[in-house]
């Protein structure tokens, strides 16, 4: 028997809400939303953690400009503080190297991380989810039982189609979906995501394509000044 | 010292098993520790004993058996099998430390000694595993 599976609930027990930022397609802004949301919540005084579970393409550390940090070892691993966020990522162990893992091994590594990470008391744990609804995402859903989902999509037909499917799966699994955020709006297709949300889930709002975001990556203060951050603060459900 | 976290997972599993199967007295817990994770057995055993106390779990002193499991890696590309311990392909100290925390990190720092592929399977001896829990009802 795998003893690690028996301790995961306990490791997460002092966290009030666990928010998974997900969405069918890659590149829709999940990591950006997860990271900036965590920053904003921490700034508002909430005890906030951020867990990057996209082992195939970890990004949150780049967005937050995390460098030279490592968890403290004390009867487990204590996530270090990154700009007021307790931040955990595979990058502490891989460095800048790629991690060529098969699906089963990604899940195994995620189990290990969940079993040894000591989050302590948190108001929010934000999870940057692996893209799609393949084995890794399904394993994460099985392992972390109290997740509430925010889906991020772009207005593109391709992204909204995939998001619609993901929403259907999540609802079939009876998982709470807080709603849908439409990201990178450029005007011409406004309303596509709202239609997908329909009466299936809440439409949380739109975020415009923000050309200043790229230059703010890695700089937390600049990030919080972007239109992206301002619009996100209007549409996230924890106001 | 993250051995404590793993020891705690073992004890939690034992406590869960006791509850699930109405075990009155646990007589044997067989723990396998995979070589790849390079657990410090002394610390691990010490942690087990302390966590047990914290969980008010009383076991005979020889009930918990810890066995180190040899590690076997097998290349998915060329089929070569080898071990983490083979001197010729053992990673450096920092790399070994990262593997200690998450054994799958082996794929980042270890390559097949035959064909250099990072695509290998950890067949045996990965990490902490409970082989058996036995008890009296
Ligand atoms: N509203 C936006 N305006 C401009 N660029 C954006 C916006 N949202 C995300 N991006 C950029 O799009 C790219 C993909 O975003 P990312 O958060 O990594 O997506 P995902 O995690 O879904 O793959 C990044 O370069 C990010 O900076
Ligand atoms: Mg991402
Ligand atoms: Zn090979």
PDB file of C-alpha atoms in Angstrom, chain B:
ATOM      1  CA  UNK B   1      14.718  15.679   7.782  1.00  0.00           C
ATOM      2  CA  UNK B   2      11.804  15.269   5.395  1.00  0.00           C
ATOM      3  CA  UNK B   3      12.046  11.586   6.447  1.00  0.00           C
ATOM      4  CA  UNK B   4       9.613  12.684   9.174  1.00  0.00           C
ATOM      5  CA  UNK B   5       6.929  13.479   6.653  1.00  0.00           C
ATOM      6  CA  UNK B   6       7.279  10.047   5.087  1.00  0.00           C
ATOM      7  CA  UNK B   7       7.360   8.338   8.482  1.00  0.00           C
ATOM      8  CA  UNK B   8       4.176  10.178   9.361  1.00  0.00           C
ATOM      9  CA  UNK B   9       2.534   8.902   6.187  1.00  0.00           C
ATOM     10  CA  UNK B  10       3.420   5.335   7.186  1.00  0.00           C
ATOM     11  CA  UNK B  11       1.976   5.746  10.672  1.00  0.00           C
ATOM     12  CA  UNK B  12      -1.174   7.399   9.307  1.00  0.00           C
ATOM     13  CA  UNK B  13      -1.607   4.456   6.959  1.00  0.00           C
ATOM     14  CA  UNK B  14      -1.229   2.013   9.864  1.00  0.00           C
ATOM     15  CA  UNK B  15      -3.759   3.954  11.947  1.00  0.00           C
ATOM     16  CA  UNK B  16      -6.186   3.993   9.009  1.00  0.00           C
ATOM     17  CA  UNK B  17      -5.727   0.248   8.556  1.00  0.00           C
ATOM     18  CA  UNK B  18      -6.407  -0.383  12.255  1.00  0.00           C
ATOM     19  CA  UNK B  19      -9.652   1.558  12.018  1.00  0.00           C
ATOM     20  CA  UNK B  20     -10.720   0.024   8.725  1.00  0.00           C
ATOM     21  CA  UNK B  21     -10.167  -3.580   9.754  1.00  0.00           C
ATOM     22  CA  UNK B  22     -10.847  -3.335  13.493  1.00  0.00           C
ATOM     23  CA  UNK B  23      -7.354  -4.478  14.351  1.00  0.00           C
ATOM     24  CA  UNK B  24      -6.793  -4.858  18.088  1.00  0.00           C
ATOM     25  CA  UNK B  25      -3.034  -5.254  17.987  1.00  0.00           C
ATOM     26  CA  UNK B  26      -0.691  -4.666  15.094  1.00  0.00           C
ATOM     27  CA  UNK B  27       1.919  -7.404  15.008  1.00  0.00           C
ATOM     28  CA  UNK B  28       3.831  -6.558  11.870  1.00  0.00           C
ATOM     29  CA  UNK B  29       4.405  -3.606   9.584  1.00  0.00           C
ATOM     30  CA  UNK B  30       6.638  -4.367   6.617  1.00  0.00           C
ATOM     31  CA  UNK B  31       8.069  -1.188   5.167  1.00  0.00           C
ATOM     32  CA  UNK B  32      10.126  -1.144   2.006  1.00  0.00           C
ATOM     33  CA  UNK B  33      12.366   1.780   1.356  1.00  0.00           C
ATOM     34  CA  UNK B  34      13.517   2.162  -2.207  1.00  0.00           C
ATOM     35  CA  UNK B  35      17.199   2.757  -2.686  1.00  0.00           C
ATOM     36  CA  UNK B  36      16.582   5.541  -5.206  1.00  0.00           C
ATOM     37  CA  UNK B  37      15.209   7.862  -2.512  1.00  0.00           C
ATOM     38  CA  UNK B  38      18.294   7.417  -0.288  1.00  0.00           C
ATOM     39  CA  UNK B  39      16.322   7.645   2.918  1.00  0.00           C
ATOM     40  CA  UNK B  40      18.459   7.907   6.013  1.00  0.00           C
ATOM     41  CA  UNK B  41      17.249   4.758   7.763  1.00  0.00           C
ATOM     42  CA  UNK B  42      18.401   5.877  11.212  1.00  0.00           C
ATOM     43  CA  UNK B  43      16.447   9.120  10.976  1.00  0.00           C
ATOM     44  CA  UNK B  44      13.508   7.309   9.419  1.00  0.00           C
ATOM     45  CA  UNK B  45      13.344   4.767  12.239  1.00  0.00           C
ATOM     46  CA  UNK B  46      13.731   7.482  14.863  1.00  0.00           C
ATOM     47  CA  UNK B  47      10.974   9.485  13.172  1.00  0.00           C
ATOM     48  CA  UNK B  48       8.696   6.435  13.019  1.00  0.00           C
ATOM     49  CA  UNK B  49       9.072   5.878  16.761  1.00  0.00           C
ATOM     50  CA  UNK B  50       8.372   9.507  17.588  1.00  0.00           C
ATOM     51  CA  UNK B  51       5.434   9.871  15.250  1.00  0.00           C
ATOM     52  CA  UNK B  52       3.999   6.637  16.680  1.00  0.00           C
ATOM     53  CA  UNK B  53       4.047   8.197  20.144  1.00  0.00           C
ATOM     54  CA  UNK B  54       2.411  11.351  18.840  1.00  0.00           C
ATOM     55  CA  UNK B  55      -0.337   9.218  17.306  1.00  0.00           C
ATOM     56  CA  UNK B  56      -0.607   7.136  20.514  1.00  0.00           C
ATOM     57  CA  UNK B  57       0.122   3.996  18.563  1.00  0.00           C
ATOM     58  CA  UNK B  58       1.724   1.232  20.596  1.00  0.00           C
ATOM     59  CA  UNK B  59       3.664  -1.422  18.712  1.00  0.00           C
ATOM     60  CA  UNK B  60       6.127  -4.088  19.813  1.00  0.00           C
ATOM     61  CA  UNK B  61       9.640  -2.896  19.263  1.00  0.00           C
ATOM     62  CA  UNK B  62      10.323  -5.473  16.567  1.00  0.00           C
ATOM     63  CA  UNK B  63       6.963  -5.100  14.809  1.00  0.00           C
ATOM     64  CA  UNK B  64       8.157  -2.546  12.296  1.00  0.00           C
ATOM     65  CA  UNK B  65      10.539  -4.020   9.764  1.00  0.00           C
ATOM     66  CA  UNK B  66      12.305  -1.750   7.361  1.00  0.00           C
ATOM     67  CA  UNK B  67      13.907  -3.263   4.333  1.00  0.00           C
ATOM     68  CA  UNK B  68      15.884  -1.432   1.712  1.00  0.00           C
ATOM     69  CA  UNK B  69      14.769  -2.383  -1.753  1.00  0.00           C
ATOM     70  CA  UNK B  70      17.374  -2.516  -4.510  1.00  0.00           C
ATOM     71  CA  UNK B  71      16.701  -0.055  -7.257  1.00  0.00           C
ATOM     72  CA  UNK B  72      16.185  -1.146 -10.848  1.00  0.00           C
ATOM     73  CA  UNK B  73      15.880   1.220 -13.773  1.00  0.00           C
ATOM     74  CA  UNK B  74      14.958   0.023 -17.264  1.00  0.00           C
ATOM     75  CA  UNK B  75      15.376   2.029 -20.416  1.00  0.00           C
ATOM     76  CA  UNK B  76      12.128   2.356 -22.416  1.00  0.00           C
ATOM     77  CA  UNK B  77      14.115   2.866 -25.606  1.00  0.00           C
ATOM     78  CA  UNK B  78      16.833   0.180 -25.641  1.00  0.00           C
ATOM     79  CA  UNK B  79      15.729  -2.094 -22.792  1.00  0.00           C
ATOM     80  CA  UNK B  80      18.939  -1.772 -20.769  1.00  0.00           C
ATOM     81  CA  UNK B  81      18.478  -2.347 -17.030  1.00  0.00           C
ATOM     82  CA  UNK B  82      20.730  -0.773 -14.447  1.00  0.00           C
ATOM     83  CA  UNK B  83      20.672   0.673 -10.958  1.00  0.00           C
ATOM     84  CA  UNK B  84      20.898   4.139  -9.481  1.00  0.00           C
ATOM     85  CA  UNK B  85      23.827   2.826  -7.515  1.00  0.00           C
ATOM     86  CA  UNK B  86      25.967   1.903 -10.527  1.00  0.00           C
ATOM     87  CA  UNK B  87      29.011   4.040 -10.003  1.00  0.00           C
ATOM     88  CA  UNK B  88      29.392   4.874 -13.688  1.00  0.00           C
ATOM     89  CA  UNK B  89      26.097   6.765 -13.897  1.00  0.00           C
ATOM     90  CA  UNK B  90      25.496   8.008 -10.372  1.00  0.00           C
ATOM     91  CA  UNK B  91      24.507  11.670 -10.267  1.00  0.00           C
ATOM     92  CA  UNK B  92      26.329  14.298  -8.221  1.00  0.00           C
ATOM     93  CA  UNK B  93      25.454  15.317  -4.686  1.00  0.00           C
ATOM     94  CA  UNK B  94      22.992  18.155  -5.390  1.00  0.00           C
ATOM     95  CA  UNK B  95      21.252  16.057  -8.009  1.00  0.00           C
ATOM     96  CA  UNK B  96      21.018  13.095  -5.636  1.00  0.00           C
ATOM     97  CA  UNK B  97      19.510  15.454  -3.041  1.00  0.00           C
ATOM     98  CA  UNK B  98      16.783  16.509  -5.482  1.00  0.00           C
ATOM     99  CA  UNK B  99      16.072  12.830  -6.218  1.00  0.00           C
ATOM    100  CA  UNK B 100      15.876  12.255  -2.469  1.00  0.00           C
ATOM    101  CA  UNK B 101      12.942  14.685  -2.293  1.00  0.00           C
ATOM    102  CA  UNK B 102      11.176  13.479  -5.432  1.00  0.00           C
ATOM    103  CA  UNK B 103      12.530  10.227  -6.900  1.00  0.00           C
ATOM    104  CA  UNK B 104      11.061  10.976 -10.356  1.00  0.00           C
ATOM    105  CA  UNK B 105      13.619  13.775 -10.595  1.00  0.00           C
ATOM    106  CA  UNK B 106      15.931  10.893 -11.567  1.00  0.00           C
ATOM    107  CA  UNK B 107      14.701  11.567 -15.102  1.00  0.00           C
ATOM    108  CA  UNK B 108      16.222  15.000 -14.958  1.00  0.00           C
ATOM    109  CA  UNK B 109      19.701  13.923 -13.926  1.00  0.00           C
ATOM    110  CA  UNK B 110      20.126  10.266 -14.894  1.00  0.00           C
ATOM    111  CA  UNK B 111      20.499   8.939 -18.413  1.00  0.00           C
ATOM    112  CA  UNK B 112      20.498   5.395 -19.763  1.00  0.00           C
ATOM    113  CA  UNK B 113      24.121   4.214 -19.625  1.00  0.00           C
ATOM    114  CA  UNK B 114      23.646   2.460 -22.967  1.00  0.00           C
ATOM    115  CA  UNK B 115      21.780   4.924 -25.188  1.00  0.00           C
ATOM    116  CA  UNK B 116      21.659   8.118 -23.062  1.00  0.00           C
ATOM    117  CA  UNK B 117      17.860   8.274 -23.064  1.00  0.00           C
ATOM    118  CA  UNK B 118      16.060   9.995 -20.166  1.00  0.00           C
ATOM    119  CA  UNK B 119      13.050   7.795 -20.919  1.00  0.00           C
ATOM    120  CA  UNK B 120      13.405   4.928 -18.464  1.00  0.00           C
ATOM    121  CA  UNK B 121      11.113   3.186 -16.040  1.00  0.00           C
ATOM    122  CA  UNK B 122      11.719   3.038 -12.308  1.00  0.00           C
ATOM    123  CA  UNK B 123      10.955  -0.664 -12.038  1.00  0.00           C
ATOM    124  CA  UNK B 124      11.783  -1.179  -8.378  1.00  0.00           C
ATOM    125  CA  UNK B 125      13.191   0.558  -5.357  1.00  0.00           C
ATOM    126  CA  UNK B 126      11.617   3.963  -5.808  1.00  0.00           C
ATOM    127  CA  UNK B 127      10.545   5.205  -2.372  1.00  0.00           C
ATOM    128  CA  UNK B 128       8.617   4.356   0.770  1.00  0.00           C
ATOM    129  CA  UNK B 129       6.073   1.568   0.456  1.00  0.00           C
ATOM    130  CA  UNK B 130       4.107  -0.592   2.913  1.00  0.00           C
ATOM    131  CA  UNK B 131       4.375  -4.207   1.859  1.00  0.00           C
ATOM    132  CA  UNK B 132       2.124  -5.574   4.603  1.00  0.00           C
ATOM    133  CA  UNK B 133       0.324  -4.708   7.809  1.00  0.00           C
ATOM    134  CA  UNK B 134      -0.642  -7.674   9.998  1.00  0.00           C
ATOM    135  CA  UNK B 135      -2.533  -7.728  13.238  1.00  0.00           C
ATOM    136  CA  UNK B 136      -4.792  -9.557  15.670  1.00  0.00           C
ATOM    137  CA  UNK B 137      -8.484  -8.881  15.616  1.00  0.00           C
TER     138      UNK B 137
END
